[in-house]
Amino acid sequence: MANSTADMMPGGLESDEESSPFEISLITNSVLNALLIPICIAGNVLVLAAVWRNPSLRTPSIVLLCSLAVSDLFVGFLVLPVNIAIARFILSGSSSYSRLSQASLVLTIQLCCVSLETMTAISVDRYLALRYHMRYPNMMTSRRATCVAATFWCKNVILSLLSIWKENAILLVVVVFVALLQFIESFDTINIRFTPNSKPYRV
């Protein structure tokens, strides 16, 4: 590897022998990402196509699931290819990938936050369906689920773009927010587990 590549490696690695594990990890990661791209795209396209062709499936939970599928689809279309491109630049010794790295950070914050928020919303939806199954149809509708999903996307577009100017501050906010989401999801899971047997209004 050229000296410029060694300079970019963690811990100031300078020799080819010391950098080889890093190179191997980049190549391995790129290969795995390349294998995941068609699986990620095909799986989520099938989910969205099934819901599109069957309006009867569009319950609140499925609407949220579609939001999750869209975020995962963008991961397959954008995040994984960008990460492969960044690894290619590093391995070739080029240092002109800073904008790609910034784009990867913005996309990662956007899509990861949307995915985590949507999974939390799904767990809350399941808890409401189980705990308040008689009132659930009035509490949660497909339109409300769509509004919730749209709110997640709009908020996280702003949050991810702010990372361009205040990267460290935004990353701290994301870490705290993720911890909060995990707490809410764990709370819902525990409550669902110990709620007396009763059937949710809809799946």
PDB file of C-alpha atoms in Angstrom:
ATOM      1  CA  MET A   1       0.000   0.000   0.000  1.00  0.00           C
ATOM      2  CA  ALA A   2       1.088   3.582  -0.590  1.00  0.00           C
ATOM      3  CA  ASN A   3       2.116   5.784   2.319  1.00  0.00           C
ATOM      4  CA  SER A   4      -1.043   7.872   1.927  1.00  0.00           C
ATOM      5  CA  THR A   5      -3.158   4.811   2.623  1.00  0.00           C
ATOM      6  CA  ALA A   6      -1.117   3.919   5.673  1.00  0.00           C
ATOM      7  CA  ASP A   7      -1.564   7.437   7.012  1.00  0.00           C
ATOM      8  CA  MET A   8      -5.349   7.035   6.929  1.00  0.00           C
ATOM      9  CA  MET A   9      -5.325   3.837   8.925  1.00  0.00           C
ATOM     10  CA  PRO A  10      -6.074   3.761  12.650  1.00  0.00           C
ATOM     11  CA  GLY A  11      -3.096   4.031  14.963  1.00  0.00           C
ATOM     12  CA  GLY A  12      -0.811   5.467  12.289  1.00  0.00           C
ATOM     13  CA  LEU A  13      -0.023   2.123  10.645  1.00  0.00           C
ATOM     14  CA  GLU A  14       2.850   2.550   8.240  1.00  0.00           C
ATOM     15  CA  SER A  15       4.128  -0.842   7.132  1.00  0.00           C
ATOM     16  CA  ASP A  16       2.457  -3.199   4.690  1.00  0.00           C
ATOM     17  CA  GLU A  17       2.541  -6.004   7.238  1.00  0.00           C
ATOM     18  CA  GLU A  18       0.739  -3.942   9.867  1.00  0.00           C
ATOM     19  CA  SER A  19      -1.857  -2.686   7.406  1.00  0.00           C
ATOM     20  CA  SER A  20      -2.739  -6.078   5.915  1.00  0.00           C
ATOM     21  CA  PRO A  21      -5.361  -6.990   8.587  1.00  0.00           C
ATOM     22  CA  PHE A  22      -7.047  -3.649   7.938  1.00  0.00           C
ATOM     23  CA  GLU A  23      -7.022  -4.282   4.189  1.00  0.00           C
ATOM     24  CA  ILE A  24      -8.435  -7.772   4.710  1.00  0.00           C
ATOM     25  CA  SER A  25     -11.235  -6.384   6.883  1.00  0.00           C
ATOM     26  CA  LEU A  26     -12.089  -3.813   4.196  1.00  0.00           C
ATOM     27  CA  ILE A  27     -12.166  -6.445   1.461  1.00  0.00           C
ATOM     28  CA  THR A  28     -14.222  -8.848   3.590  1.00  0.00           C
ATOM     29  CA  ASN A  29     -16.686  -6.100   4.484  1.00  0.00           C
ATOM     30  CA  SER A  30     -17.003  -5.076   0.830  1.00  0.00           C
ATOM     31  CA  VAL A  31     -17.667  -8.650  -0.286  1.00  0.00           C
ATOM     32  CA  LEU A  32     -20.325  -9.134   2.397  1.00  0.00           C
ATOM     33  CA  ASN A  33     -21.955  -5.824   1.469  1.00  0.00           C
ATOM     34  CA  ALA A  34     -21.978  -6.804  -2.207  1.00  0.00           C
ATOM     35  CA  LEU A  35     -23.679 -10.105  -1.339  1.00  0.00           C
ATOM     36  CA  LEU A  36     -26.251  -8.366   0.861  1.00  0.00           C
ATOM     37  CA  ILE A  37     -27.254  -5.753  -1.733  1.00  0.00           C
ATOM     38  CA  PRO A  38     -29.433  -7.998  -3.978  1.00  0.00           C
ATOM     39  CA  ILE A  39     -30.908  -9.804  -0.953  1.00  0.00           C
ATOM     40  CA  CYS A  40     -31.776  -6.516   0.751  1.00  0.00           C
ATOM     41  CA  ILE A  41     -33.321  -5.024  -2.383  1.00  0.00           C
ATOM     42  CA  ALA A  42     -35.256  -8.121  -3.474  1.00  0.00           C
ATOM     43  CA  GLY A  43     -36.673  -8.915  -0.031  1.00  0.00           C
ATOM     44  CA  ASN A  44     -37.965  -5.422   0.640  1.00  0.00           C
ATOM     45  CA  VAL A  45     -39.304  -4.938  -2.889  1.00  0.00           C
ATOM     46  CA  LEU A  46     -41.347  -8.128  -2.442  1.00  0.00           C
ATOM     47  CA  VAL A  47     -42.782  -6.819   0.844  1.00  0.00           C
ATOM     48  CA  LEU A  48     -43.772  -3.477  -0.698  1.00  0.00           C
ATOM     49  CA  ALA A  49     -45.187  -5.139  -3.823  1.00  0.00           C
ATOM     50  CA  ALA A  50     -47.323  -7.502  -1.746  1.00  0.00           C
ATOM     51  CA  VAL A  51     -48.817  -4.622   0.241  1.00  0.00           C
ATOM     52  CA  TRP A  52     -49.307  -2.537  -2.908  1.00  0.00           C
ATOM     53  CA  ARG A  53     -51.216  -5.339  -4.642  1.00  0.00           C
ATOM     54  CA  ASN A  54     -53.353  -6.194  -1.600  1.00  0.00           C
ATOM     55  CA  PRO A  55     -55.079  -3.152  -0.036  1.00  0.00           C
ATOM     56  CA  SER A  56     -56.576  -5.424   2.630  1.00  0.00           C
ATOM     57  CA  LEU A  57     -53.090  -5.792   4.124  1.00  0.00           C
ATOM     58  CA  ARG A  58     -52.766  -2.082   4.886  1.00  0.00           C
ATOM     59  CA  THR A  59     -53.344  -2.237   8.622  1.00  0.00           C
ATOM     60  CA  PRO A  60     -51.450   0.161  10.935  1.00  0.00           C
ATOM     61  CA  SER A  61     -48.791  -2.446  11.704  1.00  0.00           C
ATOM     62  CA  ILE A  62     -48.246  -3.195   8.011  1.00  0.00           C
ATOM     63  CA  VAL A  63     -48.022   0.523   7.185  1.00  0.00           C
ATOM     64  CA  LEU A  64     -45.224   0.823   9.736  1.00  0.00           C
ATOM     65  CA  LEU A  65     -43.647  -2.335   8.363  1.00  0.00           C
ATOM     66  CA  CYS A  66     -43.646  -0.740   4.897  1.00  0.00           C
ATOM     67  CA  SER A  67     -41.808   2.284   6.297  1.00  0.00           C
ATOM     68  CA  LEU A  68     -39.218  -0.099   7.708  1.00  0.00           C
ATOM     69  CA  ALA A  69     -38.988  -1.876   4.340  1.00  0.00           C
ATOM     70  CA  VAL A  70     -38.420   1.429   2.543  1.00  0.00           C
ATOM     71  CA  SER A  71     -35.587   2.375   4.900  1.00  0.00           C
ATOM     72  CA  ASP A  72     -33.989  -1.052   4.406  1.00  0.00           C
ATOM     73  CA  LEU A  73     -34.438  -0.691   0.650  1.00  0.00           C
ATOM     74  CA  PHE A  74     -32.498   2.578   0.712  1.00  0.00           C
ATOM     75  CA  VAL A  75     -29.771   0.796   2.666  1.00  0.00           C
ATOM     76  CA  GLY A  76     -29.466  -1.682  -0.200  1.00  0.00           C
ATOM     77  CA  PHE A  77     -29.587   0.969  -2.916  1.00  0.00           C
ATOM     78  CA  LEU A  78     -27.403   3.639  -1.295  1.00  0.00           C
ATOM     79  CA  VAL A  79     -25.588   2.873   1.958  1.00  0.00           C
ATOM     80  CA  LEU A  80     -24.016  -0.458   1.023  1.00  0.00           C
ATOM     81  CA  PRO A  81     -22.778   0.696  -2.430  1.00  0.00           C
ATOM     82  CA  VAL A  82     -21.357   3.893  -0.912  1.00  0.00           C
ATOM     83  CA  ASN A  83     -19.506   1.880   1.738  1.00  0.00           C
ATOM     84  CA  ILE A  84     -18.064  -0.362  -0.971  1.00  0.00           C
ATOM     85  CA  ALA A  85     -16.929   2.714  -2.907  1.00  0.00           C
ATOM     86  CA  ILE A  86     -15.257   4.180   0.205  1.00  0.00           C
ATOM     87  CA  ALA A  87     -13.390   0.907   0.803  1.00  0.00           C
ATOM     88  CA  ARG A  88     -12.299   0.922  -2.862  1.00  0.00           C
ATOM     89  CA  PHE A  89     -10.848   4.442  -2.498  1.00  0.00           C
ATOM     90  CA  ILE A  90      -8.972   3.503   0.677  1.00  0.00           C
ATOM     91  CA  LEU A  91      -7.523   0.335  -0.834  1.00  0.00           C
ATOM     92  CA  SER A  92      -6.396   2.226  -3.935  1.00  0.00           C
ATOM     93  CA  GLY A  93      -4.552   4.780  -1.820  1.00  0.00           C
ATOM     94  CA  SER A  94      -6.814   7.679  -2.796  1.00  0.00           C
ATOM     95  CA  SER A  95      -7.713  10.320  -0.238  1.00  0.00           C
ATOM     96  CA  SER A  96     -10.562  11.879  -2.249  1.00  0.00           C
ATOM     97  CA  TYR A  97     -13.431  10.138  -0.501  1.00  0.00           C
ATOM     98  CA  SER A  98     -14.269  12.648   2.251  1.00  0.00           C
ATOM     99  CA  ARG A  99     -17.541  13.650   0.590  1.00  0.00           C
ATOM    100  CA  LEU A 100     -18.518  10.015   0.201  1.00  0.00           C
ATOM    101  CA  SER A 101     -17.793   9.478   3.901  1.00  0.00           C
ATOM    102  CA  GLN A 102     -19.972  12.464   4.777  1.00  0.00           C
ATOM    103  CA  ALA A 103     -22.763  11.164   2.542  1.00  0.00           C
ATOM    104  CA  SER A 104     -22.472   7.745   4.182  1.00  0.00           C
ATOM    105  CA  LEU A 105     -22.774   9.329   7.641  1.00  0.00           C
ATOM    106  CA  VAL A 106     -25.842  11.356   6.640  1.00  0.00           C
ATOM    107  CA  LEU A 107     -27.541   8.324   5.092  1.00  0.00           C
ATOM    108  CA  THR A 108     -26.650   6.082   8.028  1.00  0.00           C
ATOM    109  CA  ILE A 109     -28.075   8.499  10.600  1.00  0.00           C
ATOM    110  CA  GLN A 110     -31.224   8.990   8.527  1.00  0.00           C
ATOM    111  CA  LEU A 111     -31.957   5.345   7.815  1.00  0.00           C
ATOM    112  CA  CYS A 112     -30.844   3.876  11.134  1.00  0.00           C
ATOM    113  CA  CYS A 113     -32.939   6.356  13.103  1.00  0.00           C
ATOM    114  CA  VAL A 114     -35.973   5.729  10.888  1.00  0.00           C
ATOM    115  CA  SER A 115     -35.549   1.962  11.268  1.00  0.00           C
ATOM    116  CA  LEU A 116     -35.175   2.084  15.052  1.00  0.00           C
ATOM    117  CA  GLU A 117     -38.080   4.503  15.489  1.00  0.00           C
ATOM    118  CA  THR A 118     -40.290   2.403  13.247  1.00  0.00           C
ATOM    119  CA  MET A 119     -39.446  -0.801  15.126  1.00  0.00           C
ATOM    120  CA  THR A 120     -40.275   0.994  18.375  1.00  0.00           C
ATOM    121  CA  ALA A 121     -43.553   2.239  16.902  1.00  0.00           C
ATOM    122  CA  ILE A 122     -44.412  -1.319  15.831  1.00  0.00           C
ATOM    123  CA  SER A 123     -43.790  -2.584  19.368  1.00  0.00           C
ATOM    124  CA  VAL A 124     -45.963   0.215  20.792  1.00  0.00           C
ATOM    125  CA  ASP A 125     -48.668  -0.607  18.244  1.00  0.00           C
ATOM    126  CA  ARG A 126     -48.604  -4.286  19.238  1.00  0.00           C
ATOM    127  CA  TYR A 127     -48.786  -3.355  22.919  1.00  0.00           C
ATOM    128  CA  LEU A 128     -51.795  -1.105  22.312  1.00  0.00           C
ATOM    129  CA  ALA A 129     -53.506  -3.816  20.246  1.00  0.00           C
ATOM    130  CA  LEU A 130     -53.007  -6.335  23.026  1.00  0.00           C
ATOM    131  CA  ARG A 131     -53.646  -4.101  26.016  1.00  0.00           C
ATOM    132  CA  TYR A 132     -56.575  -2.101  24.611  1.00  0.00           C
ATOM    133  CA  HIS A 133     -57.864  -4.471  21.946  1.00  0.00           C
ATOM    134  CA  MET A 134     -61.486  -3.233  22.142  1.00  0.00           C
ATOM    135  CA  ARG A 135     -60.498   0.436  21.760  1.00  0.00           C
ATOM    136  CA  TYR A 136     -57.579  -0.205  19.415  1.00  0.00           C
ATOM    137  CA  PRO A 137     -59.454   0.519  16.122  1.00  0.00           C
ATOM    138  CA  ASN A 138     -60.150   4.073  17.338  1.00  0.00           C
ATOM    139  CA  MET A 139     -56.694   4.577  18.836  1.00  0.00           C
ATOM    140  CA  MET A 140     -54.615   3.474  15.859  1.00  0.00           C
ATOM    141  CA  THR A 141     -55.668   3.768  12.229  1.00  0.00           C
ATOM    142  CA  SER A 142     -53.748   3.315   8.997  1.00  0.00           C
ATOM    143  CA  ARG A 143     -53.861   7.067   8.430  1.00  0.00           C
ATOM    144  CA  ARG A 144     -52.342   7.751  11.843  1.00  0.00           C
ATOM    145  CA  ALA A 145     -49.679   5.134  11.223  1.00  0.00           C
ATOM    146  CA  THR A 146     -48.843   6.855   7.915  1.00  0.00           C
ATOM    147  CA  CYS A 147     -48.542  10.206   9.698  1.00  0.00           C
ATOM    148  CA  VAL A 148     -46.260   8.665  12.323  1.00  0.00           C
ATOM    149  CA  ALA A 149     -44.020   7.146   9.627  1.00  0.00           C
ATOM    150  CA  ALA A 150     -43.911  10.431   7.672  1.00  0.00           C
ATOM    151  CA  THR A 151     -42.947  12.286  10.857  1.00  0.00           C
ATOM    152  CA  PHE A 152     -40.049   9.895  11.412  1.00  0.00           C
ATOM    153  CA  TRP A 153     -38.735  10.467   7.888  1.00  0.00           C
ATOM    154  CA  CYS A 154     -39.068  14.271   7.986  1.00  0.00           C
ATOM    155  CA  LYS A 155     -37.476  14.622  11.424  1.00  0.00           C
ATOM    156  CA  ASN A 156     -34.543  12.423  10.546  1.00  0.00           C
ATOM    157  CA  VAL A 157     -33.869  14.206   7.261  1.00  0.00           C
ATOM    158  CA  ILE A 158     -33.303  17.371   9.307  1.00  0.00           C
ATOM    159  CA  LEU A 159     -31.289  15.541  11.969  1.00  0.00           C
ATOM    160  CA  SER A 160     -29.013  13.820   9.453  1.00  0.00           C
ATOM    161  CA  LEU A 161     -28.365  17.028   7.501  1.00  0.00           C
ATOM    162  CA  LEU A 162     -27.443  18.848  10.712  1.00  0.00           C
ATOM    163  CA  SER A 163     -24.652  16.289  11.191  1.00  0.00           C
ATOM    164  CA  ILE A 164     -22.789  18.009   8.330  1.00  0.00           C
ATOM    165  CA  TRP A 165     -22.253  21.071  10.555  1.00  0.00           C
ATOM    166  CA  LYS A 166     -22.374  19.608  14.079  1.00  0.00           C
ATOM    167  CA  GLU A 167     -21.271  16.011  13.682  1.00  0.00           C
ATOM    168  CA  ASN A 168     -20.210  15.266  17.279  1.00  0.00           C
ATOM    169  CA  ALA A 169     -23.265  16.931  18.815  1.00  0.00           C
ATOM    170  CA  ILE A 170     -25.660  15.119  16.483  1.00  0.00           C
ATOM    171  CA  LEU A 171     -23.966  11.768  17.102  1.00  0.00           C
ATOM    172  CA  LEU A 172     -24.386  12.313  20.860  1.00  0.00           C
ATOM    173  CA  VAL A 173     -28.077  13.105  20.350  1.00  0.00           C
ATOM    174  CA  VAL A 174     -28.457   9.953  18.228  1.00  0.00           C
ATOM    175  CA  VAL A 175     -26.799   7.763  20.888  1.00  0.00           C
ATOM    176  CA  VAL A 176     -29.064   9.123  23.647  1.00  0.00           C
ATOM    177  CA  PHE A 177     -32.121   8.812  21.422  1.00  0.00           C
ATOM    178  CA  VAL A 178     -31.294   5.226  20.465  1.00  0.00           C
ATOM    179  CA  ALA A 179     -30.920   4.333  24.154  1.00  0.00           C
ATOM    180  CA  LEU A 180     -34.370   5.841  24.810  1.00  0.00           C
ATOM    181  CA  LEU A 181     -35.899   3.882  21.924  1.00  0.00           C
ATOM    182  CA  GLN A 182     -34.365   0.657  23.222  1.00  0.00           C
ATOM    183  CA  PHE A 183     -35.838   1.339  26.663  1.00  0.00           C
ATOM    184  CA  ILE A 184     -39.317   1.938  25.200  1.00  0.00           C
ATOM    185  CA  GLU A 185     -39.119  -1.180  23.053  1.00  0.00           C
ATOM    186  CA  SER A 186     -37.937  -3.283  26.003  1.00  0.00           C
ATOM    187  CA  PHE A 187     -40.740  -1.887  28.158  1.00  0.00           C
ATOM    188  CA  ASP A 188     -43.338  -2.816  25.527  1.00  0.00           C
ATOM    189  CA  THR A 189     -41.867  -6.289  25.048  1.00  0.00           C
ATOM    190  CA  ILE A 190     -41.913  -7.004  28.787  1.00  0.00           C
ATOM    191  CA  ASN A 191     -45.467  -5.731  29.121  1.00  0.00           C
ATOM    192  CA  ILE A 192     -46.639  -7.808  26.157  1.00  0.00           C
ATOM    193  CA  ARG A 193     -44.931 -10.857  27.644  1.00  0.00           C
ATOM    194  CA  PHE A 194     -46.697 -10.487  31.011  1.00  0.00           C
ATOM    195  CA  THR A 195     -50.037  -9.139  29.834  1.00  0.00           C
ATOM    196  CA  PRO A 196     -52.874 -11.631  30.520  1.00  0.00           C
ATOM    197  CA  ASN A 197     -53.824 -13.649  27.454  1.00  0.00           C
ATOM    198  CA  SER A 198     -55.988 -11.609  25.161  1.00  0.00           C
ATOM    199  CA  LYS A 199     -56.092 -11.423  21.382  1.00  0.00           C
ATOM    200  CA  PRO A 200     -55.035  -8.217  19.675  1.00  0.00           C
ATOM    201  CA  TYR A 201     -57.599  -6.557  17.436  1.00  0.00           C
ATOM    202  CA  ARG A 202     -55.590  -7.155  14.252  1.00  0.00           C
ATOM    203  CA  VAL A 203     -52.188  -8.441  13.208  1.00  0.00           C
TER     204      VAL A 203
END
